C-alpha atoms as a printed R data frame, in Angstrom:
    type eleno elety resid chain resno       x       y       z
1   ATOM     1    CA   MET     A     1 -15.351  -4.489 -13.300
2   ATOM     2    CA   ARG     A     2 -14.968  -6.101  -9.941
3   ATOM     3    CA   GLY     A     3 -12.578  -4.600  -7.406
4   ATOM     4    CA   ALA     A     4  -9.387  -6.267  -6.271
5   ATOM     5    CA   ARG     A     5  -7.475  -5.724  -3.089
6   ATOM     6    CA   GLY     A     6  -4.207  -3.870  -3.295
7   ATOM     7    CA   ALA     A     7  -1.376  -6.322  -2.806
8   ATOM     8    CA   GLY     A     8   0.421  -5.619   0.443
9   ATOM     9    CA   ALA     A     9   4.109  -6.037   1.232
10  ATOM    10    CA   LEU     A    10   5.158  -9.572   2.023
11  ATOM    11    CA   LEU     A    11   7.200  -9.291   5.163
12  ATOM    12    CA   GLY     A    12   9.759 -11.720   6.497
13  ATOM    13    CA   VAL     A    13  10.298 -11.407  10.210
14  ATOM    14    CA   LEU     A    14  13.214 -12.404  12.395
15  ATOM    15    CA   LEU     A    15  13.374 -11.531  16.067
16  ATOM    16    CA   ALA     A    16  16.764 -10.439  17.339
17  ATOM    17    CA   ALA     A    17  16.305 -12.955  20.138
18  ATOM    18    CA   GLY     A    18  16.858 -15.739  17.611
19  ATOM    19    CA   LEU     A    19  13.457 -16.784  16.254
20  ATOM    20    CA   VAL     A    20  13.368 -18.401  12.828
21  ATOM    21    CA   LEU     A    21  12.742 -16.245   9.737
22  ATOM    22    CA   THR     A    22   9.189 -16.705   8.485
23  ATOM    23    CA   GLY     A    23   7.033 -15.280   5.722
24  ATOM    24    CA   CYS     A    24   4.596 -12.627   6.916
25  ATOM    25    CA   ARG     A    25   1.652 -10.702   5.574
26  ATOM    26    CA   PRO     A    26   0.438  -7.196   6.415
27  ATOM    27    CA   SER     A    27  -3.126  -6.283   7.264
28  ATOM    28    CA   SER     A    28  -5.484  -7.245   4.452
29  ATOM    29    CA   SER     A    29  -8.312  -4.837   5.235
30  ATOM    30    CA   ALA     A    30  -9.465  -2.513   2.450
31  ATOM    31    CA   GLU     A    31  -8.987   0.472   4.748
32  ATOM    32    CA   ALA     A    32  -5.388  -0.454   5.481
33  ATOM    33    CA   ARG     A    33  -4.221  -1.592   2.063
34  ATOM    34    CA   GLY     A    34  -6.596  -0.007  -0.397
35  ATOM    35    CA   ALA     A    35  -8.962  -1.691  -2.821
36  ATOM    36    CA   GLY     A    36 -11.247  -0.662  -5.619
37  ATOM    37    CA   SER     A    37 -12.118  -0.757  -9.271
38  ATOM    38    CA   ALA     A    38 -11.583   1.861 -11.939
39  ATOM    39    CA   SER     A    39 -14.157   2.644 -14.603
40  ATOM    40    CA   PRO     A    40 -12.848   3.926 -17.993
41  ATOM    41    CA   THR     A    41 -15.058   6.966 -18.364
42  ATOM    42    CA   GLY     A    42 -13.964  10.557 -18.861
43  ATOM    43    CA   TYR     A    43 -10.313   9.700 -19.446
44  ATOM    44    CA   GLY     A    44  -7.822  11.419 -21.736
45  ATOM    45    CA   ALA     A    45  -4.841   9.980 -23.599
46  ATOM    46    CA   VAL     A    46  -4.209   7.519 -20.753
47  ATOM    47    CA   PHE     A    47  -6.890   6.490 -18.286
48  ATOM    48    CA   LEU     A    48  -5.868   7.747 -14.824
49  ATOM    49    CA   ASP     A    49  -2.400   8.820 -15.905
50  ATOM    50    CA   ARG     A    50   0.128  10.243 -13.451
51  ATOM    51    CA   GLY     A    51  -1.093  13.552 -11.978
52  ATOM    52    CA   GLU     A    52  -4.742  12.951 -12.889
53  ATOM    53    CA   CYS     A    53  -7.536  12.565 -10.363
54  ATOM    54    CA   SER     A    54 -10.359  10.174  -9.621
55  ATOM    55    CA   SER     A    55 -13.662  10.330  -7.829
56  ATOM    56    CA   ARG     A    56 -14.686   7.838  -5.191
57  ATOM    57    CA   GLY     A    57 -18.154   6.555  -6.007
58  ATOM    58    CA   ARG     A    58 -20.455   3.964  -4.554
59  ATOM    59    CA   ALA     A    59 -19.344   0.342  -4.204
60  ATOM    60    CA   ALA     A    60 -15.678   1.418  -4.512
61  ATOM    61    CA   ALA     A    61 -16.167   2.477  -8.163
62  ATOM    62    CA   PHE     A    62 -13.676   5.101  -9.332
63  ATOM    63    CA   HIS     A    63 -13.986   7.467 -12.300
64  ATOM    64    CA   GLU     A    64 -11.466   9.888 -13.760
65  ATOM    65    CA   VAL     A    65 -12.458  13.514 -13.103
66  ATOM    66    CA   ALA     A    66 -10.767  16.895 -13.329
67  ATOM    67    CA   CYS     A    67  -8.601  17.562 -10.286
68  ATOM    68    CA   SER     A    68 -10.401  20.905  -9.887
69  ATOM    69    CA   SER     A    69 -13.758  19.132  -9.687
70  ATOM    70    CA   GLY     A    70 -15.598  18.909  -6.401
71  ATOM    71    CA   ALA     A    71 -15.894  15.168  -7.039
72  ATOM    72    CA   ALA     A    72 -12.095  14.687  -7.098
73  ATOM    73    CA   ALA     A    73 -11.013  12.527  -4.172
74  ATOM    74    CA   ALA     A    74  -7.542  11.180  -5.013
75  ATOM    75    CA   ARG     A    75  -4.598  11.918  -7.305
76  ATOM    76    CA   VAL     A    76  -2.463   9.432  -9.254
77  ATOM    77    CA   LEU     A    77   1.124   9.436  -7.975
78  ATOM    78    CA   ALA     A    78   2.267   6.747 -10.418
79  ATOM    79    CA   ARG     A    79   0.667   4.627 -13.149
80  ATOM    80    CA   HIS     A    80   2.050   1.274 -14.297
81  ATOM    81    CA   SER     A    81   0.996  -1.370 -16.792
82  ATOM    82    CA   GLY     A    82   0.628  -5.051 -15.969
83  ATOM    83    CA   ARG     A    83   0.172  -6.723 -12.605
84  ATOM    84    CA   GLN     A    84   1.252  -5.016  -9.418
85  ATOM    85    CA   SER     A    85   3.002  -8.177  -8.227
86  ATOM    86    CA   ARG     A    86   5.323  -7.971 -11.244
87  ATOM    87    CA   GLY     A    87   5.661  -4.210 -11.608
88  ATOM    88    CA   PRO     A    88   7.389  -1.311  -9.874
89  ATOM    89    CA   LEU     A    89   6.533  -0.463  -6.283
90  ATOM    90    CA   CYS     A    90   4.229   2.438  -5.582
91  ATOM    91    CA   PRO     A    91   5.719   5.593  -4.008
92  ATOM    92    CA   ALA     A    92   6.010   5.570  -0.239
93  ATOM    93    CA   ARG     A    93   3.228   8.186   0.178
94  ATOM    94    CA   THR     A    94   0.640   6.053  -1.650
95  ATOM    95    CA   ASP     A    95  -2.628   5.708   0.286
96  ATOM    96    CA   PHE     A    96  -4.155   2.939  -1.834
97  ATOM    97    CA   VAL     A    97  -3.779   1.122  -5.139
98  ATOM    98    CA   LEU     A    98  -6.365   0.961  -7.923
99  ATOM    99    CA   HIS     A    99  -6.260  -2.144 -10.087
100 ATOM   100    CA   ILE     A   100  -7.387  -1.474 -13.652
101 ATOM   101    CA   SER     A   101  -8.570  -4.428 -15.703
102 ATOM   102    CA   GLU     A   102  -8.758  -4.502 -19.490
103 ATOM   103    CA   HIS     A   103 -11.796  -2.707 -20.934
104 ATOM   104    CA   ARG     A   104 -13.145  -2.041 -24.402
105 ATOM   105    CA   PRO     A   105 -14.557   1.517 -24.297
106 ATOM   106    CA   ASP     A   106 -15.517   3.825 -27.168
107 ATOM   107    CA   ALA     A   107 -12.125   5.521 -27.149
108 ATOM   108    CA   ASP     A   108  -8.759   4.592 -25.739
109 ATOM   109    CA   GLU     A   109  -5.136   5.611 -25.512
110 ATOM   110    CA   ASP     A   110  -3.855   4.062 -28.768
111 ATOM   111    CA   GLY     A   111  -6.945   3.389 -30.876
112 ATOM   112    CA   ASP     A   112  -7.138  -0.384 -30.409
113 ATOM   113    CA   GLY     A   113 -10.339  -0.282 -28.374
114 ATOM   114    CA   ALA     A   114  -8.824  -1.328 -25.054
115 ATOM   115    CA   VAL     A   115  -7.541   0.114 -21.796
116 ATOM   116    CA   PRO     A   116  -4.649  -2.178 -20.816
117 ATOM   117    CA   GLN     A   117  -4.475  -3.912 -17.485
118 ATOM   118    CA   GLY     A   118  -2.492  -1.967 -14.932
119 ATOM   119    CA   TYR     A   119  -2.546  -0.230 -11.582
120 ATOM   120    CA   ALA     A   120  -2.539   3.328 -10.287
121 ATOM   121    CA   CYS     A   121  -0.866   4.442  -7.051
122 ATOM   122    CA   MET     A   122  -3.309   6.868  -5.429
123 ATOM   123    CA   ARG     A   123  -2.971   9.627  -2.831
124 ATOM   124    CA   ASN     A   124  -6.086  11.029  -1.162
125 ATOM   125    CA   LEU     A   125  -6.567  14.752  -1.780
126 ATOM   126    CA   ARG     A   126  -7.748  15.127   1.809
127 ATOM   127    CA   ALA     A   127  -7.096  13.297   5.070
128 ATOM   128    CA   PRO     A   128  -7.000  10.553   6.130
129 ATOM   129    CA   HIS     A   129  -3.716   9.431   4.589
130 ATOM   130    CA   PRO     A   130  -3.208   5.771   5.562
131 ATOM   131    CA   GLY     A   131   0.039   5.704   3.563
132 ATOM   132    CA   ASP     A   132   1.731   8.253   5.837
133 ATOM   133    CA   PRO     A   133   4.191   6.911   8.429
134 ATOM   134    CA   GLY     A   134   2.484   5.533  11.510
135 ATOM   135    CA   GLN     A   135  -1.057   5.573  10.105
136 ATOM   136    CA   GLY     A   136  -1.346   1.810   9.758
137 ATOM   137    CA   GLY     A   137  -2.082   1.469   6.064
138 ATOM   138    CA   GLY     A   138  -0.958   2.007   2.512
139 ATOM   139    CA   PRO     A   139   0.832  -0.521   0.285
140 ATOM   140    CA   ARG     A   140   4.328   0.275   1.612
141 ATOM   141    CA   THR     A   141   5.999  -0.233   4.986
142 ATOM   142    CA   VAL     A   142   8.224   2.786   5.716
143 ATOM   143    CA   PRO     A   143  10.177   4.205   8.664
144 ATOM   144    CA   GLY     A   144   7.718   5.484  11.249
145 ATOM   145    CA   ASP     A   145   5.214   2.671  10.658
146 ATOM   146    CA   CYS     A   146   4.237   0.314  13.473
147 ATOM   147    CA   VAL     A   147   3.563  -3.425  13.391
148 ATOM   148    CA   TYR     A   148   2.373  -6.184  15.696
149 ATOM   149    CA   LEU     A   149   3.034  -9.915  15.556
150 ATOM   150    CA   ALA     A   150  -0.004 -11.995  14.642
151 ATOM   151    CA   ALA     A   151  -0.352 -15.781  14.771
152 ATOM   152    CA   GLY     A   152   2.550 -17.581  13.139
153 ATOM   153    CA   LEU     A   153   4.871 -14.599  13.678
154 ATOM   154    CA   GLN     A   154   3.214 -12.625  10.889
155 ATOM   155    CA   ALA     A   155   4.147  -8.952  11.115
156 ATOM   156    CA   ARG     A   156   1.124  -6.792  10.354
157 ATOM   157    CA   GLU     A   157   0.883  -3.029  10.240
158 ATOM   158    CA   THR     A   158  -1.259  -1.137  12.722
159 ATOM   159    CA   PRO     A   159  -1.604   2.580  13.580
160 ATOM   160    CA   CYS     A   160   1.097   3.741  15.980
161 ATOM   161    CA   ALA     A   161  -1.532   5.671  17.927
162 ATOM   162    CA   ALA     A   162  -3.598   2.527  18.596
163 ATOM   163    CA   SER     A   163  -3.769   2.093  22.352
164 ATOM   164    CA   GLY     A   164  -6.169   1.393  25.147
165 ATOM   165    CA   ALA     A   165  -8.608  -1.410  25.805
166 ATOM   166    CA   LYS     A   166 -10.635  -0.681  22.661
167 ATOM   167    CA   ALA     A   167  -7.652  -0.778  20.279
168 ATOM   168    CA   ARG     A   168  -7.993  -3.591  17.754
169 ATOM   169    CA   HIS     A   169  -4.263  -4.258  17.550
170 ATOM   170    CA   ARG     A   170  -1.781  -2.459  19.759
171 ATOM   171    CA   PRO     A   171   1.566  -1.597  18.146
172 ATOM   172    CA   GLU     A   172   4.477  -3.698  19.356
173 ATOM   173    CA   TYR     A   173   7.319  -2.493  17.122
174 ATOM   174    CA   GLU     A   174   8.173   0.714  15.256
175 ATOM   175    CA   VAL     A   175  10.145   0.716  11.996
176 ATOM   176    CA   THR     A   176  13.119   3.025  12.481
177 ATOM   177    CA   ALA     A   177  15.027   2.529   9.220
178 ATOM   178    CA   THR     A   178  15.245   0.592   5.972
179 ATOM   179    CA   VAL     A   179  18.668  -0.708   4.950
180 ATOM   180    CA   ARG     A   180  20.191  -2.838   2.207
181 ATOM   181    CA   GLU     A   181  21.734  -5.380   4.572
182 ATOM   182    CA   ARG     A   182  20.454  -6.522   7.971
183 ATOM   183    CA   PRO     A   183  23.768  -5.862   9.792
184 ATOM   184    CA   SER     A   184  23.315  -2.164   8.905
185 ATOM   185    CA   CYS     A   185  20.270  -1.844  11.168
186 ATOM   186    CA   PRO     A   186  20.796   0.565  14.092
187 ATOM   187    CA   PRO     A   187  21.506  -0.654  17.628
188 ATOM   188    CA   GLY     A   188  18.385  -1.650  19.508
189 ATOM   189    CA   THR     A   189  16.734  -3.311  16.516
190 ATOM   190    CA   ALA     A   190  14.542  -6.141  17.789
191 ATOM   191    CA   LEU     A   191  12.651  -7.074  14.615
192 ATOM   192    CA   TYR     A   192  13.734  -7.379  10.992
193 ATOM   193    CA   LEU     A   193  11.243  -7.042   8.132
194 ATOM   194    CA   ARG     A   194  11.925  -8.319   4.639
195 ATOM   195    CA   LEU     A   195  10.425  -5.714   2.307
196 ATOM   196    CA   PRO     A   196   9.346  -6.233  -1.328
197 ATOM   197    CA   ASP     A   197  12.101  -3.971  -2.704
198 ATOM   198    CA   HIS     A   198  14.625  -6.409  -1.163
199 ATOM   199    CA   THR     A   199  15.577  -4.011   1.606
200 ATOM   200    CA   THR     A   200  15.302  -4.770   5.315
201 ATOM   201    CA   GLY     A   201  13.073  -2.874   7.709
202 ATOM   202    CA   CYS     A   202  14.645  -2.344  11.149
203 ATOM   203    CA   ALA     A   203  12.132  -2.123  13.993
204 ATOM   204    CA   ARG     A   204  12.538  -1.364  17.673
205 ATOM   205    CA   ARG     A   205  10.357  -2.863  20.377
206 ATOM   206    CA   LEU     A   206   7.870  -0.397  21.839
207 ATOM   207    CA   THR     A   207   7.539  -0.058  25.603
208 ATOM   208    CA   THR     A   208   4.196  -1.425  26.798
209 ATOM   209    CA   ALA     A   209   2.414  -0.083  29.828
């Protein structure tokens, strides 16, 4: 199976200064958003079910292994059927998303010879944790994350600690809260992010040296 990139949050951005609302995309790098394929070997009743663990093999190939195994690299926080774009959001602490295509192995969860298409929300068993606030990755944008404005006013996530001449993208805004309605953002909000769960991310402008 070929790997697929984890779908990132589509962000809409509106500057408090009055710029027009535009569609935005987060960073698309595999490190930031997570990507990989899952191979249906060694699974139980459900391949990579919630609470189970995977290895991280060569060429981004993942296999289900016992969580006590030395090969275990990540744990499933949530497991959903169907396409990620149409399914529930992954938990906020998700480091990356595994997309699982339909397979026809020797055994399966219901005896029909197939592992249904779906996706698993994964959390690394050891650091780094790109899904943690401020780390610049993961499939969710949460309070504590930082973003910068790319071409076309696209808000993209970047590590909050990124600084100095060698930094690829310096953070320009920090997300301070997520609210249901934009007027509920705290004072000092300079950037509004439209998040995929239909909430609004409130971001303050960071002071630049």
